[in-house]
Structure formats: C-alpha cells, structure tokens
Coordinates of C-alpha atoms in Angstrom, one line a residue:
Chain A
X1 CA 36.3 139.8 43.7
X2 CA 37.3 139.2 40.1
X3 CA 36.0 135.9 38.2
X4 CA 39.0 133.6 37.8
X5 CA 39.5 133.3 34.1
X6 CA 40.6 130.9 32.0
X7 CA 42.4 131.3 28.5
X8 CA 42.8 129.1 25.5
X9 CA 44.8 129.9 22.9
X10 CA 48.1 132.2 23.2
X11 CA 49.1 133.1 19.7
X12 CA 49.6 135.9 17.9
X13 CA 46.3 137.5 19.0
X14 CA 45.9 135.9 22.3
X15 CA 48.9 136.4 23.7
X16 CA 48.8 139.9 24.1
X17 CA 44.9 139.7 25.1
X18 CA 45.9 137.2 28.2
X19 CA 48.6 139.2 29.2
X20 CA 45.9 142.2 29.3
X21 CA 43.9 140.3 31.5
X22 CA 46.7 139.3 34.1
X23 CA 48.0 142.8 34.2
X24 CA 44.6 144.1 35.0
X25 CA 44.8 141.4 37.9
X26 CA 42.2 138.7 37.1
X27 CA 43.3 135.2 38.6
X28 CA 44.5 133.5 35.1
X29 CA 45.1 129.9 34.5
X30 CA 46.4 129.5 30.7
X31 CA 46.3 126.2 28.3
X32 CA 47.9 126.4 24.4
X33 CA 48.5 123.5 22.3
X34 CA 52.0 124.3 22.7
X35 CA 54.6 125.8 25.5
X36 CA 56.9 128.3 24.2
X37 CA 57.8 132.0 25.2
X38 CA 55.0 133.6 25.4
X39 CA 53.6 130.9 28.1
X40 CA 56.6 130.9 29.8
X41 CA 56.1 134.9 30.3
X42 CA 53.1 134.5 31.0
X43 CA 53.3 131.9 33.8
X44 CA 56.5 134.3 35.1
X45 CA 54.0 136.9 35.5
X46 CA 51.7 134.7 37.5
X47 CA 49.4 133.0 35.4
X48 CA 48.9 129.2 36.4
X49 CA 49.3 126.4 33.7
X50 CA 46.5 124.1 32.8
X51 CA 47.5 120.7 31.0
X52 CA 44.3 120.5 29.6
X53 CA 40.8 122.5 28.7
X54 CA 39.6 120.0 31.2
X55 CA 41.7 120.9 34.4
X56 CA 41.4 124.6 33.0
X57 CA 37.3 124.6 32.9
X58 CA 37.4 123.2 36.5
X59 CA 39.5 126.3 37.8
X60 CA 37.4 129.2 36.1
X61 CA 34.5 130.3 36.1
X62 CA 34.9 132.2 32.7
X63 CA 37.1 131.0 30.1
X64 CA 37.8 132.4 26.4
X65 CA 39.5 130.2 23.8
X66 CA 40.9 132.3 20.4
X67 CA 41.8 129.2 18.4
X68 CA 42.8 129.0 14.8
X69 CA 39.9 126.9 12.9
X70 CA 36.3 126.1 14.1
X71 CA 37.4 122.4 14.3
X72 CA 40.2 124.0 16.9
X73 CA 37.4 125.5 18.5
X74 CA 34.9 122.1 18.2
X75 CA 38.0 119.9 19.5
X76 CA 38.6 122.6 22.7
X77 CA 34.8 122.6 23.7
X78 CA 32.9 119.7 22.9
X79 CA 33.3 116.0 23.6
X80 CA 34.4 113.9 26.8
X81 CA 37.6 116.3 27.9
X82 CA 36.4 119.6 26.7
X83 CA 34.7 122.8 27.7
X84 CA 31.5 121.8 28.3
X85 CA 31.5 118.4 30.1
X86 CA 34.1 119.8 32.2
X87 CA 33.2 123.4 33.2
X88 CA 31.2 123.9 36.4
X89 CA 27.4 124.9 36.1
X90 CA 27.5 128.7 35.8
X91 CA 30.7 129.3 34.1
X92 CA 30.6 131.9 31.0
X93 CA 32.6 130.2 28.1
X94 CA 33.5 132.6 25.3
X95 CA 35.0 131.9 21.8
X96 CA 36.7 134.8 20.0
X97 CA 37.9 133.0 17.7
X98 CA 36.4 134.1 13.9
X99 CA 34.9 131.1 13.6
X100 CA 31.0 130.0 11.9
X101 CA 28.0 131.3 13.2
X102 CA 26.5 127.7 12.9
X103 CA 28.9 126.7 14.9
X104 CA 28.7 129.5 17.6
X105 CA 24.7 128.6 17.5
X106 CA 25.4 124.7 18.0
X107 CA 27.7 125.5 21.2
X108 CA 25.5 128.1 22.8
X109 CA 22.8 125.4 23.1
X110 CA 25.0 122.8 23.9
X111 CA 26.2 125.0 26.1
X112 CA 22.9 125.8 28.1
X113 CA 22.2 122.3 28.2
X114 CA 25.1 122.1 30.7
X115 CA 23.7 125.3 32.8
X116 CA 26.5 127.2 30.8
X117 CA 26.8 130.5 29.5
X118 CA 27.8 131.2 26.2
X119 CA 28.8 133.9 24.0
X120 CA 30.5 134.1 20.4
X121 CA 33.1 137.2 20.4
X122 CA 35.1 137.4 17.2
X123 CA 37.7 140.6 17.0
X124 CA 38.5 142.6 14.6
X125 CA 42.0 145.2 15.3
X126 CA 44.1 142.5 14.2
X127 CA 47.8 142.1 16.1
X128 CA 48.2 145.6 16.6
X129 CA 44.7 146.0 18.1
X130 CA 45.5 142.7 20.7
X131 CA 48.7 144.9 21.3
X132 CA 46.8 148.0 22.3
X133 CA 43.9 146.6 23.8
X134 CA 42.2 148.6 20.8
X135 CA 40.4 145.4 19.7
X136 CA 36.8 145.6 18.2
X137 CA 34.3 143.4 19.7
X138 CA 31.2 141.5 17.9
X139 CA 28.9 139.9 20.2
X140 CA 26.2 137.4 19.6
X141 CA 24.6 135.6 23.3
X142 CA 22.4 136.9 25.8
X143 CA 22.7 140.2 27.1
X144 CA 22.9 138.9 30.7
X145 CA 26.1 136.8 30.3
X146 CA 27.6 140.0 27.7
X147 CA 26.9 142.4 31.4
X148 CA 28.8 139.6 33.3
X149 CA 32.0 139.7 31.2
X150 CA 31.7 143.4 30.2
X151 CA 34.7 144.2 32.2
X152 CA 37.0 141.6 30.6
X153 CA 36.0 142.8 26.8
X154 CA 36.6 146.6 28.0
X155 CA 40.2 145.1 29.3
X156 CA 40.8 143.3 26.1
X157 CA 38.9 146.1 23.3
X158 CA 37.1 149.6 22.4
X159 CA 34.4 149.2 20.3
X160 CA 32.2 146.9 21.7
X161 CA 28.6 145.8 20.3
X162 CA 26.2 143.4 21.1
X163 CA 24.5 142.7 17.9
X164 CA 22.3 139.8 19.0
X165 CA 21.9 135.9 20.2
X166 CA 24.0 133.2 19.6
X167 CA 26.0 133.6 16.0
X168 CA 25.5 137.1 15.5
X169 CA 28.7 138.3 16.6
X170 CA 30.0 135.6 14.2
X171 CA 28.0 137.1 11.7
X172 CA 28.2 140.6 12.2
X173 CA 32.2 139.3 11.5
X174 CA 31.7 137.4 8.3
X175 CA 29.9 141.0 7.1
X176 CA 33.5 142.1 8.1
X177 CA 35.1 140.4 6.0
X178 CA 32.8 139.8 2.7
X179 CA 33.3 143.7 2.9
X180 CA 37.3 143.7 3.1
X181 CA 37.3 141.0 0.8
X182 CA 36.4 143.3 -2.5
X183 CA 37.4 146.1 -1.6
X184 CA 40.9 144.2 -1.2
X185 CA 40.6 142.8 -4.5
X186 CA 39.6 146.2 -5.6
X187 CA 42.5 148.0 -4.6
X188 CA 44.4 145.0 -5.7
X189 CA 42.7 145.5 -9.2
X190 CA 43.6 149.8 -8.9
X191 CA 47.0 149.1 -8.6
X192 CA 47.7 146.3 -10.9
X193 CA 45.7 149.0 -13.2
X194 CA 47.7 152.2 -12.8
X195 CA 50.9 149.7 -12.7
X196 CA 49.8 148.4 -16.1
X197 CA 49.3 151.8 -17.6
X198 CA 52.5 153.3 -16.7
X199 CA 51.6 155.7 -13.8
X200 CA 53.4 156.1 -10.7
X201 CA 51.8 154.3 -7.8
X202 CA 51.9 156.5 -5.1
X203 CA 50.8 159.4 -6.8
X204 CA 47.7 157.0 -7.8
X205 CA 47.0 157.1 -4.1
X206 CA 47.4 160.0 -3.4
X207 CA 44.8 161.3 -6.2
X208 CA 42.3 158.6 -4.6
X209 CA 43.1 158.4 -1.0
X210 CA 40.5 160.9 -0.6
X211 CA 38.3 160.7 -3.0
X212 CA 35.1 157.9 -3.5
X213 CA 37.7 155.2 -3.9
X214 CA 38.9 155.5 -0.4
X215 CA 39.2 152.7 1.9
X216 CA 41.1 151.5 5.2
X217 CA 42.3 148.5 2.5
X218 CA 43.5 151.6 0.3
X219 CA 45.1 153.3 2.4
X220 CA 46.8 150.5 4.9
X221 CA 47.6 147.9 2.7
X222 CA 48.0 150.2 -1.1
X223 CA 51.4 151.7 -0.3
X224 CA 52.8 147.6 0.6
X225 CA 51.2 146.6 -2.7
X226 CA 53.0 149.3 -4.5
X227 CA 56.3 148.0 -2.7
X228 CA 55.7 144.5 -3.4
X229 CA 55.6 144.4 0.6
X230 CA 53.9 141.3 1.7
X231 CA 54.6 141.1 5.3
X232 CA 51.7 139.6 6.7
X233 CA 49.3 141.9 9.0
X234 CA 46.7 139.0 8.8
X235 CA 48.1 136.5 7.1
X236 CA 46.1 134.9 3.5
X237 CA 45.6 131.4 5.3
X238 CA 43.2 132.9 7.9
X239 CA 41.6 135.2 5.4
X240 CA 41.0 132.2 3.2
X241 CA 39.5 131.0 6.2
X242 CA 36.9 133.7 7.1
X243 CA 35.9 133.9 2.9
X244 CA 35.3 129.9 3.1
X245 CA 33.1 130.2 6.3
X246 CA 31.3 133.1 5.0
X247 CA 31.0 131.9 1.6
X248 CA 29.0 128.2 3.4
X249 CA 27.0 130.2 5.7
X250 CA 26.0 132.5 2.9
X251 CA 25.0 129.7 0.6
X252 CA 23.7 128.0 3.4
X253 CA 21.2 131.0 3.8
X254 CA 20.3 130.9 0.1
X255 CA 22.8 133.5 -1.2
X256 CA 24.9 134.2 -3.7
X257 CA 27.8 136.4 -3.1
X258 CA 30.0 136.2 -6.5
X259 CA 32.3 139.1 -5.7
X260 CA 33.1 137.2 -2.3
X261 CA 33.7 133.5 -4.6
X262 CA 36.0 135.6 -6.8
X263 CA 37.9 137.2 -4.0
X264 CA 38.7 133.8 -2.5
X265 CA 39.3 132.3 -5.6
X266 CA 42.3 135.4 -6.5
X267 CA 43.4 134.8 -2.4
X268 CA 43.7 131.3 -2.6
X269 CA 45.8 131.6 -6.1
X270 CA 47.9 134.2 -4.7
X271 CA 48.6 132.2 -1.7
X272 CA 50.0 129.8 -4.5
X273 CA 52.7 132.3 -5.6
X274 CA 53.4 133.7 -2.4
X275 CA 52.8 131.1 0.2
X276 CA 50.3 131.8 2.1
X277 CA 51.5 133.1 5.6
X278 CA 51.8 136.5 3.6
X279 CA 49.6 139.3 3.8
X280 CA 46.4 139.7 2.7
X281 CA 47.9 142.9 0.3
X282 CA 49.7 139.7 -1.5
X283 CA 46.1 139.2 -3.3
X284 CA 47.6 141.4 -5.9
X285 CA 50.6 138.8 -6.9
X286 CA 47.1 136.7 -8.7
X287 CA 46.5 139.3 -11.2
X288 CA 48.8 138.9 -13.6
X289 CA 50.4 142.7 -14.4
X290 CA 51.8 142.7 -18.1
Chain B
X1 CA 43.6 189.4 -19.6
X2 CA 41.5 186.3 -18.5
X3 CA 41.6 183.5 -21.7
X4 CA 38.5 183.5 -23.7
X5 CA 36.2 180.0 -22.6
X6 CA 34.2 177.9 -24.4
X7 CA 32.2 175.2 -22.9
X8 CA 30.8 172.7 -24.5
X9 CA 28.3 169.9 -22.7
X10 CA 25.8 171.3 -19.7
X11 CA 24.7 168.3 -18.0
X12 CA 24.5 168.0 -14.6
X13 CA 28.8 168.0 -13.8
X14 CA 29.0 170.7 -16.3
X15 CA 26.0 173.2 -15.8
X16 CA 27.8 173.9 -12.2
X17 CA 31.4 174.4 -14.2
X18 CA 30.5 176.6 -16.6
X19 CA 28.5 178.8 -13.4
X20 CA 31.7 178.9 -11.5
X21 CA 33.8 180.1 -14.8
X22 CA 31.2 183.1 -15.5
X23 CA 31.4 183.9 -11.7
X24 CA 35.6 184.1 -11.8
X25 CA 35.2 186.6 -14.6
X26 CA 36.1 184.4 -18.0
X27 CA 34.3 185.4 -21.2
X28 CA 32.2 182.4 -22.0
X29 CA 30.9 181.1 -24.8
X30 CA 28.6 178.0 -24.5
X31 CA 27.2 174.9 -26.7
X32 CA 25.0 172.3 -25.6
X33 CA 23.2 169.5 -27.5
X34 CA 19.9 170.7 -25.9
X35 CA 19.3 174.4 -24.9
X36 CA 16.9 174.4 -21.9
X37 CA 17.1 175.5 -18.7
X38 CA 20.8 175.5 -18.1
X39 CA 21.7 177.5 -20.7
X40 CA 19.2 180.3 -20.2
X41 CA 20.7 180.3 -16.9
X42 CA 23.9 181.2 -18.0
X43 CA 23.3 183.2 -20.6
X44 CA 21.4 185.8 -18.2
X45 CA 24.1 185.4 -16.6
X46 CA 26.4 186.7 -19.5
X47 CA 27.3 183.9 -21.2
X48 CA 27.6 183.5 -25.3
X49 CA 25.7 181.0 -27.3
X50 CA 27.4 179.0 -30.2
X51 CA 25.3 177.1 -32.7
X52 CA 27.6 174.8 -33.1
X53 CA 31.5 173.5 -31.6
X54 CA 33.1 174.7 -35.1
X55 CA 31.7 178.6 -34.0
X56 CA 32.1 178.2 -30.6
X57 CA 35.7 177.3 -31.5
X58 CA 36.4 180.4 -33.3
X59 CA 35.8 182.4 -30.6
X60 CA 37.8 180.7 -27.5
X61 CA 41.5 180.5 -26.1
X62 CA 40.7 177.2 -24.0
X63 CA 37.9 174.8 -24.7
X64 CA 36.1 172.8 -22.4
X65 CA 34.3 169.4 -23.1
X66 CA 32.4 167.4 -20.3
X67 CA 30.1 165.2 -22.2
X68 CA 28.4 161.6 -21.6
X69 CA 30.2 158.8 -23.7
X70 CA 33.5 159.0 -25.7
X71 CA 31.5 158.9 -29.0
X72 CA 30.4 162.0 -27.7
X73 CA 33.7 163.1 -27.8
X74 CA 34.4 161.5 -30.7
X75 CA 32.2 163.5 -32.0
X76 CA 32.5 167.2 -31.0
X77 CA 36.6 167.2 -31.3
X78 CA 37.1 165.1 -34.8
X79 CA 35.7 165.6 -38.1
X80 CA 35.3 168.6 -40.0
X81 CA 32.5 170.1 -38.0
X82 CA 34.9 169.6 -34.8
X83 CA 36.4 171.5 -32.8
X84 CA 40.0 170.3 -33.7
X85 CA 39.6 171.5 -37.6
X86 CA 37.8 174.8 -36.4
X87 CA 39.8 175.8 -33.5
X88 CA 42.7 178.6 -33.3
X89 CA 46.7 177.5 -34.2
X90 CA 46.8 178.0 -30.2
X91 CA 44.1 177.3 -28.7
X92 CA 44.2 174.7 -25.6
X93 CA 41.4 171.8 -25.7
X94 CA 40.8 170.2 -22.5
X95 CA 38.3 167.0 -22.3
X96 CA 36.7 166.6 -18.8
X97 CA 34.5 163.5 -19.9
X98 CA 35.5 160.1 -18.1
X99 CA 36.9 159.0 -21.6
X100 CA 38.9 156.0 -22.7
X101 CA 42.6 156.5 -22.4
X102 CA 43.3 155.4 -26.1
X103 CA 40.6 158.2 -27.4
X104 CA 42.2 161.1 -25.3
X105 CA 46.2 160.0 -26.3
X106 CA 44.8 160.0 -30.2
X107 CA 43.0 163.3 -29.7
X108 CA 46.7 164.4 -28.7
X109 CA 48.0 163.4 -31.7
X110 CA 45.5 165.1 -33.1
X111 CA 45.5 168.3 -31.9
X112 CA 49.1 168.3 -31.8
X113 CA 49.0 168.0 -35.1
X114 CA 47.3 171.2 -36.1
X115 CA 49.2 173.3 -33.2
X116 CA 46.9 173.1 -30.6
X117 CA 47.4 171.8 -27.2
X118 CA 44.6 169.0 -25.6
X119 CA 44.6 167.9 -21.7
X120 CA 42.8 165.0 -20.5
X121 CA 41.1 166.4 -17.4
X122 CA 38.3 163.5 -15.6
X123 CA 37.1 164.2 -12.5
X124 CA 35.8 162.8 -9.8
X125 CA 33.1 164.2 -6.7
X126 CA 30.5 164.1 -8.5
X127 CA 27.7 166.8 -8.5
X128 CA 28.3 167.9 -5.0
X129 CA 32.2 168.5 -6.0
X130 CA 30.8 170.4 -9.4
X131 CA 28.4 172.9 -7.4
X132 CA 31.1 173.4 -4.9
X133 CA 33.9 173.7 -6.8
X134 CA 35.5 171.1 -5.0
X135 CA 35.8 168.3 -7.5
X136 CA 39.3 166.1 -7.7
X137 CA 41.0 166.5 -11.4
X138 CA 43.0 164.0 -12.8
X139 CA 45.5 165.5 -15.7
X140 CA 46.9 163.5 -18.2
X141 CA 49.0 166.2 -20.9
X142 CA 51.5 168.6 -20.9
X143 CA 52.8 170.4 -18.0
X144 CA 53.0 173.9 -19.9
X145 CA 49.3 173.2 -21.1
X146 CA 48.4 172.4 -17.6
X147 CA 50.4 175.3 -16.6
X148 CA 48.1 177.3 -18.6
X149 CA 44.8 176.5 -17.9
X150 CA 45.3 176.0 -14.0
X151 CA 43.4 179.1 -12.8
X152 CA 40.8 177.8 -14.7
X153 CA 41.2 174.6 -12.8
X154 CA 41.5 176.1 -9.3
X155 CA 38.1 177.6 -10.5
X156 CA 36.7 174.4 -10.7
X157 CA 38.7 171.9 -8.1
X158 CA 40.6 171.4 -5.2
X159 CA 42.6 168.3 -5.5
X160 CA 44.4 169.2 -9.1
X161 CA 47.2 166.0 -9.9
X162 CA 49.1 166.1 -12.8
X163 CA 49.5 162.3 -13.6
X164 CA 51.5 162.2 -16.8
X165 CA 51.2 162.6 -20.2
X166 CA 48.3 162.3 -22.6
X167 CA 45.5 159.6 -21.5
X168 CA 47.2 159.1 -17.5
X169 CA 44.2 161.6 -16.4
X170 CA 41.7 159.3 -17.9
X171 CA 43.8 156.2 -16.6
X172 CA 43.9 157.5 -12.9
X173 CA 39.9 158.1 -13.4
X174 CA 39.9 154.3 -14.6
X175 CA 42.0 153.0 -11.5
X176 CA 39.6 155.4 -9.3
X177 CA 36.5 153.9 -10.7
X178 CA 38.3 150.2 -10.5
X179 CA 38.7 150.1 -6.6
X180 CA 35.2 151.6 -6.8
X181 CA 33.5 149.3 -8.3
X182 CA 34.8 146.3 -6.0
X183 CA 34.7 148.1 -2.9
X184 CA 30.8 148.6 -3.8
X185 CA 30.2 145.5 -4.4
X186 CA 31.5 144.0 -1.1
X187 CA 29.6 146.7 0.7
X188 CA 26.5 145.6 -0.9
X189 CA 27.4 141.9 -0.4
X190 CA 28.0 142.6 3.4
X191 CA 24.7 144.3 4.1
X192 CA 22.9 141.7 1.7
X193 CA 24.8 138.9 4.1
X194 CA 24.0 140.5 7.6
X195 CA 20.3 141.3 6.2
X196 CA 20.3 137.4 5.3
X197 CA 21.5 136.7 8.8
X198 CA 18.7 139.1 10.6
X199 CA 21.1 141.8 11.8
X200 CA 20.1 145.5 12.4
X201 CA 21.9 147.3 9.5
X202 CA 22.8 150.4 10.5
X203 CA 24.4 148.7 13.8
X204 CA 26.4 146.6 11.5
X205 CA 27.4 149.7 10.0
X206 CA 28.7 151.2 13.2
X207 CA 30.3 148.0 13.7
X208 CA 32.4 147.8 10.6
X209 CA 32.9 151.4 9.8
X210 CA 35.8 152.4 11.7
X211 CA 37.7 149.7 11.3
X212 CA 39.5 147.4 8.4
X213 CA 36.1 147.0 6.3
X214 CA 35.7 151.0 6.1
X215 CA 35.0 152.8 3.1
X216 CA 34.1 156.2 1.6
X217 CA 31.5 153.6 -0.5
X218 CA 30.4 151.9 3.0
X219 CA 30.1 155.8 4.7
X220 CA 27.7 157.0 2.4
X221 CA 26.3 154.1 0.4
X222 CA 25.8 151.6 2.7
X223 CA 23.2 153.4 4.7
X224 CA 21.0 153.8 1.1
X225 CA 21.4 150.3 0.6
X226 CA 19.7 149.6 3.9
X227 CA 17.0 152.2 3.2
X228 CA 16.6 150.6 -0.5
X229 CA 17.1 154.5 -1.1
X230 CA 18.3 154.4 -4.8
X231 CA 18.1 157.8 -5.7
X232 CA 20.7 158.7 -8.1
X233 CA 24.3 160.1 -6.3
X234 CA 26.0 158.7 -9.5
X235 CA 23.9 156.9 -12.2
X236 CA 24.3 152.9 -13.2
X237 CA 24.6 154.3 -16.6
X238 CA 27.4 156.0 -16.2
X239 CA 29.4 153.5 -13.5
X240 CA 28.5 150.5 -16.3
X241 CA 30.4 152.7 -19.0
X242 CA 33.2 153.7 -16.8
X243 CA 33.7 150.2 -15.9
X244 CA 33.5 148.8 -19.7
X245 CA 36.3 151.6 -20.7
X246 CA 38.0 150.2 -17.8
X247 CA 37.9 146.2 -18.5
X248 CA 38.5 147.4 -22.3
X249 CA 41.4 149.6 -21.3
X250 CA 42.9 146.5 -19.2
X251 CA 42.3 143.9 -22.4
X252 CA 44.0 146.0 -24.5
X253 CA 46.8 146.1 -22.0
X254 CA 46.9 142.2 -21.4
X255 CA 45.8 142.6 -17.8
X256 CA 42.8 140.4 -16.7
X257 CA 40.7 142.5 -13.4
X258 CA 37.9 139.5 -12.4
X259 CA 36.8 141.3 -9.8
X260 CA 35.8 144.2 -12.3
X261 CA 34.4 142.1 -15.1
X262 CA 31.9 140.9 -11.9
X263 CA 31.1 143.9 -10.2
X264 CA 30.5 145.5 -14.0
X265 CA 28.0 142.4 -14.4
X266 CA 26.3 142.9 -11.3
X267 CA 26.1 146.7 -11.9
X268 CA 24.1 145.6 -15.1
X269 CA 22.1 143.1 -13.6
X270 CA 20.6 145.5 -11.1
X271 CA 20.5 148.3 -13.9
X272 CA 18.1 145.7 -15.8
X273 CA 15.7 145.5 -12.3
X274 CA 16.0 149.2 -11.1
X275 CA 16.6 151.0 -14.4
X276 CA 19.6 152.6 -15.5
X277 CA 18.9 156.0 -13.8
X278 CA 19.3 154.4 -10.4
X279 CA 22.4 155.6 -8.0
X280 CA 25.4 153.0 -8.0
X281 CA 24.1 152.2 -4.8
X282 CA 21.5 150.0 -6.5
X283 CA 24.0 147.5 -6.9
X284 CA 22.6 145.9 -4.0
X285 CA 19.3 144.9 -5.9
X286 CA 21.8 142.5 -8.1
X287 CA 22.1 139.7 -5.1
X288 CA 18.6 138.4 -4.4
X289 CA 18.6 138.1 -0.2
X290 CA 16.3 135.2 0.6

C-alpha cells in the first residue's frame, strides 16, 4: 500500500510536484498558506484539504513542505502546531525547500527527538523540471529514510543523489548556486562587454557557445540578456535568497567567497532597476553598458 | 599557387600552427625569439629561417604573428625593424596573439597606411585546438583580407567567425576570456564551499554538472581542482594578462565588470602561492578552505 502523503506548499514548484504525486495514486492531503486554483484542482482531482500542518501531520505518514524562506520552513515545522509536535512517531518529514543547511541539521535532530524521520531535499530543474518531473534531487539524511521515500523522489525527479546526513543536500545546493552565481555574472559581464564594443550579440554566442566560455547560464539565459528579456525562469528574490544563505553558511565555516559577495551584491542592485520578480538574466541591467 | 608564409613566434600555440601550414604545402619562412627545438623541427621539415621580422618580411605574401604580450607585438609589427616598414605594398599581416583591441585597430591604421592589409585573428582551444587543428578564430578585419587568407585559416581551425572590423577579433577573445574568468571562479568557489562542508567532490560534480551550474570550466576544471592537479592547461600568466587587456579595454570604454576586476585579483593572488606557470585551474588555491 502506498504511504499517505502529505504536502506543504503548492506554488510555482509544488504544484506541479503534488499533482505528480496524486496522479501516480498516493493518498494526498494538501495545506498552502493560501487557496486558489491550483488547490482547487488539486482537491477536484482528489486530494483532501488540510487547514493546518497540524491536521495534515496527523493524516500522513510522509509529508514534504517546499516553502519560500527557511523561516517559512521554521514556522511550518517547529513550535506547538507544527510538523513535529504533531506528526505521529515514524512519519518521514521532508523539506525541499532551498533552504540552510543549519537549519536542515537543527530539524533533523529535532526531528529524531520526536521518533521522526527527516531528510533535507532541495531541487534543482526549476519550473520546467517540476513540470516534467525532470527535477534534480540533493539529499542530505539517513540512507534508511532516503530508501523509504525513494519512490516519491523517482515520481517527482531524475537525478537523484544522496550526498550525506542531515544538511548535505542543502549543501550540495548552496554549491549549486555559488557556481551559477558567477558564472551568471560572467556571462552578464560577456555581454555587457561585446555590447560595449560594438559587436553583434548573438554572433558573440555563437563564437563562444562552444568553446571554454560555455555554460548552461550562456546558453539559456545569453540570448534573453541580448533581448533585454527578463521574464523570470527563477526569479532574483529567490536567488538573492540562496546567495544570502550560502554566503552565512560559508562565513559561518570560515570562508571567504568574494566572487559569490559580488554576485549578490550586482543581483540585489539589479533587482533595484528591475524589480526583483525578474529573472536571474536581469543581473546584467547592474552593469552599467555605456 | 599557394601564398608565400611567414610565421613569426613558435611557442607552444604556434609551434603546432606553423607544423600544420608546412604539412598543407605553404612555403614557410619562420622567425622566433629563441631557435631551439621547435624550429629545428620545422626546418627539417622544410621550413626557411629569417634572422630577423624585417627579412622574414621580404620574403612572404601573408604574415603570421602569435606572440606572448602586445608589447611583443608592438614590437615585431612597428618601428623600422618591423614588419610593417619591411613588408611587401600587398602583403596581408595577420596577428593571432590575444592582443588589446586598441593595439590591433592602430596596427590597421597602420598597415593600411603603407598598402598592406592586417587581420586581428585570437583564438581560443588552447594547445589541444593548435595540435589538432581545431582551434576557434575570432576575426576582426576586412572581409576581402579574410577572404584571402581563409585556406590558411581552415588549415589551422574549425570554428572561423568573422566578427567585424579591425580589433572585434580581439574583442570577442576579450568577451570569451570575461565569462571565463567568472565562470572559473564560481567553480572554484563551489568546490572550495562543498570541500568546507565535507562533501565528496567528484559526487558534487555529478550532481551539478548536467544541470543549471554546468560549465565547459566545471567539466574539465573542476575535477583538477579537487585533485589539487595544477598542471598547466592554460597558464595564470597568460589568463592575468588577458584579463588586464580586458578590465583596461572596458575602462577605456566607461564600462565597470566587478566581477572581472575580482576574479583577475584572485587569479593573481593564487599566481603569487602556486607560481605563475600554474593552469587557470589554480585559481582555487586563492580562497583559503578552513
């Protein structure tokens, strides 16, 4: 018989995940801050309703919250009415939000103080890869509780990887993204370049696509920096977000990652211009092209 | 009739060049600063050997230099030992150095004016692309003069772009090494961050690699890092000058790149702890993981 699952958070990314889970016929009870559409069709297609983490944890014996912030994610599990006072002994609780490792280590031992399982799943894939159920998982927990829920992540993602205990899949996530980070500004920095010097931008690409400069960044996000496309894929606030986690747990470990500072730094000013619910590709509008 | 060649600088990138040009069948003449190994090679193998540019001049339809810094090529085109006061009312002068922008549109002038024709020709694959004749070429000039010397090109490349006039081959080489340098940098600060947190490297590798934090730079540099291989792909040296043309370039153009000016510091900072000789991958040795 399938574990009943529970599901917190049904936004952009989990949304599509929940609705990957019902149609691959786990019993799913759903809670969101708020009640819109994609509740409503996803109680049509027989999900039950939960008023609260509380009444969710009660019904489930695994539940997965993808929440915006890791105080989202503190508010939804810990204290009086959350998670882990309320969940019965035994139930698997999973965060996919991105959220800190320090974080994901403080719950997992909460956790087990309760007799609960815990594991810290960020994604990568983005809104397409929820879509698609082409998501990337990075797990940090024990590998016990990771074989237990192994069928739900292979309903929800591809790539898969346990990288260690508590926090690593966290961290393995921040390495995610202290990588994008530059290499975003970089191509940022290529393009505001080759504008500046009066070449045509696409050809730019197409002499570096394949060459030593190439990069997902170049190629995904290069062409909308060229068009002054900033349609958000993943929008600036939550990369901000990611960079500010990484850049505390880094300095919490002792180390300096100035190419990481400067990234936020050119994020957070082009958020300014641009608002930040844009893209991340909107980085560019903070360098200043003459 | 093949054009007659002269090839001036037989380095590592060049050595290779001028071997591919004998093998297609172009008369060769050859100069070199030193006259060692390389040039014994390839004048067993039927090359010519010129004292000096000015001779070497007289003798050749198209001229080749691929030389280490733009006084270098400051040096062997201007002046009256040079090769733009000695060469043939004709002759085509093509400069394959990664050279500033400003030097290669003045050496247009220059040559223009005393009737000869001058491409700006960077490249990039380094000394793999040069041995296999399979290096990217990035043209800044005259489409008849490109027209011209292409065969000799196609002996040479693969990936042959003409970009725009004089100096936009040497400012598509800038914008190449620009998103190189940041993408580096946030490769090294990811596997300095998950070696911080205790992850296994090379599965944080296979966890980021196919996905948005992938990179040519994080493909094949990232695993040296790990190893603490620095054995030279591409030297500091030459990445730290590439990178000063660059942030020069962009100054003179009224466009600030942070993100370069910091990956160009770090690039020296680990020059000054591994030596200059070290491969760009070395980078790494900048950020000090506790």
């Amino acid at each position: 018989m399938k574990p009943r699952i529970g599901f917190i958070g049904l936004g952009i990314m989990g949304a599509p995940m929940a609705g990957h889970l019902l149609a691959a016929g786990y019993p799913l009870t759903i809670a969101n801050r708020s009640r819109g559409a994609a509740v409503a069709a996803l109680v049509a297609g027989g999900a039950a309703w939960a008023e609260s983490p509380a009444s969710l944890a009660a019904q489930s014996d695994i539940i997965i919250t993808i929440l915006g912030f890791p105080a989202d994610v503190e508010a939804v599990w810990r204290g009086g009415d959350g998670l882990i006072a309320n969940a019965k002994p035994g139930t698997l609780l999973i965060d996919m939000t991105t959220s800190s490792p320090g974080l994901a280590q403080l719950l997992a031992r909460e956790a087990a103080a309760h007799g609960l399982g815990a594991l810290d799943a960020p994604v990568s894939g983005g809104e397409a890869g929820a879509r698609n159920a082409g998501l990337s998982i990075m797990l940090g927990g024990d590998a016990a509780d990771l074989a237990r829920a192994l069928s739900v992540f292979e309903t929800l993602g591809k790539n898969i990887r346990h990288m260690g205990g508590p926090g690593a899949g966290q961290h393995t996530k921040m390495a995610n993204q202290i990588a994008i980070a530059s290499t975003l500004l970089g191509v940022a920095e290529s393009i505001a370049y080759a504008r500046a010097a009066g070449l045509q931008g696409g050809a730019v690409l197409e002499a570096l696509g394949p060459g030593a400069a190439g990069s997902f960044q170049l190629a995904m996000l290069g062409p909308k920096m060229i068009a002054q496309d900033f349609a958000p894929g993943f929008m600036l606030k939550h990369f901000i977000k990611d960079l500010g986690i990484a850049l505390a747990e880094a300095e919490g470990m002792g180390l300096a990652l100035p190419g990481l500072a400067q990234a936020r730094r050119l994020a957070e000013m082009a958020a300014a211009t641009t608002g930040d619910d844009a893209g991340t590709q909107a980085i560019i509008a903070a360098l200043a092209v003459p």
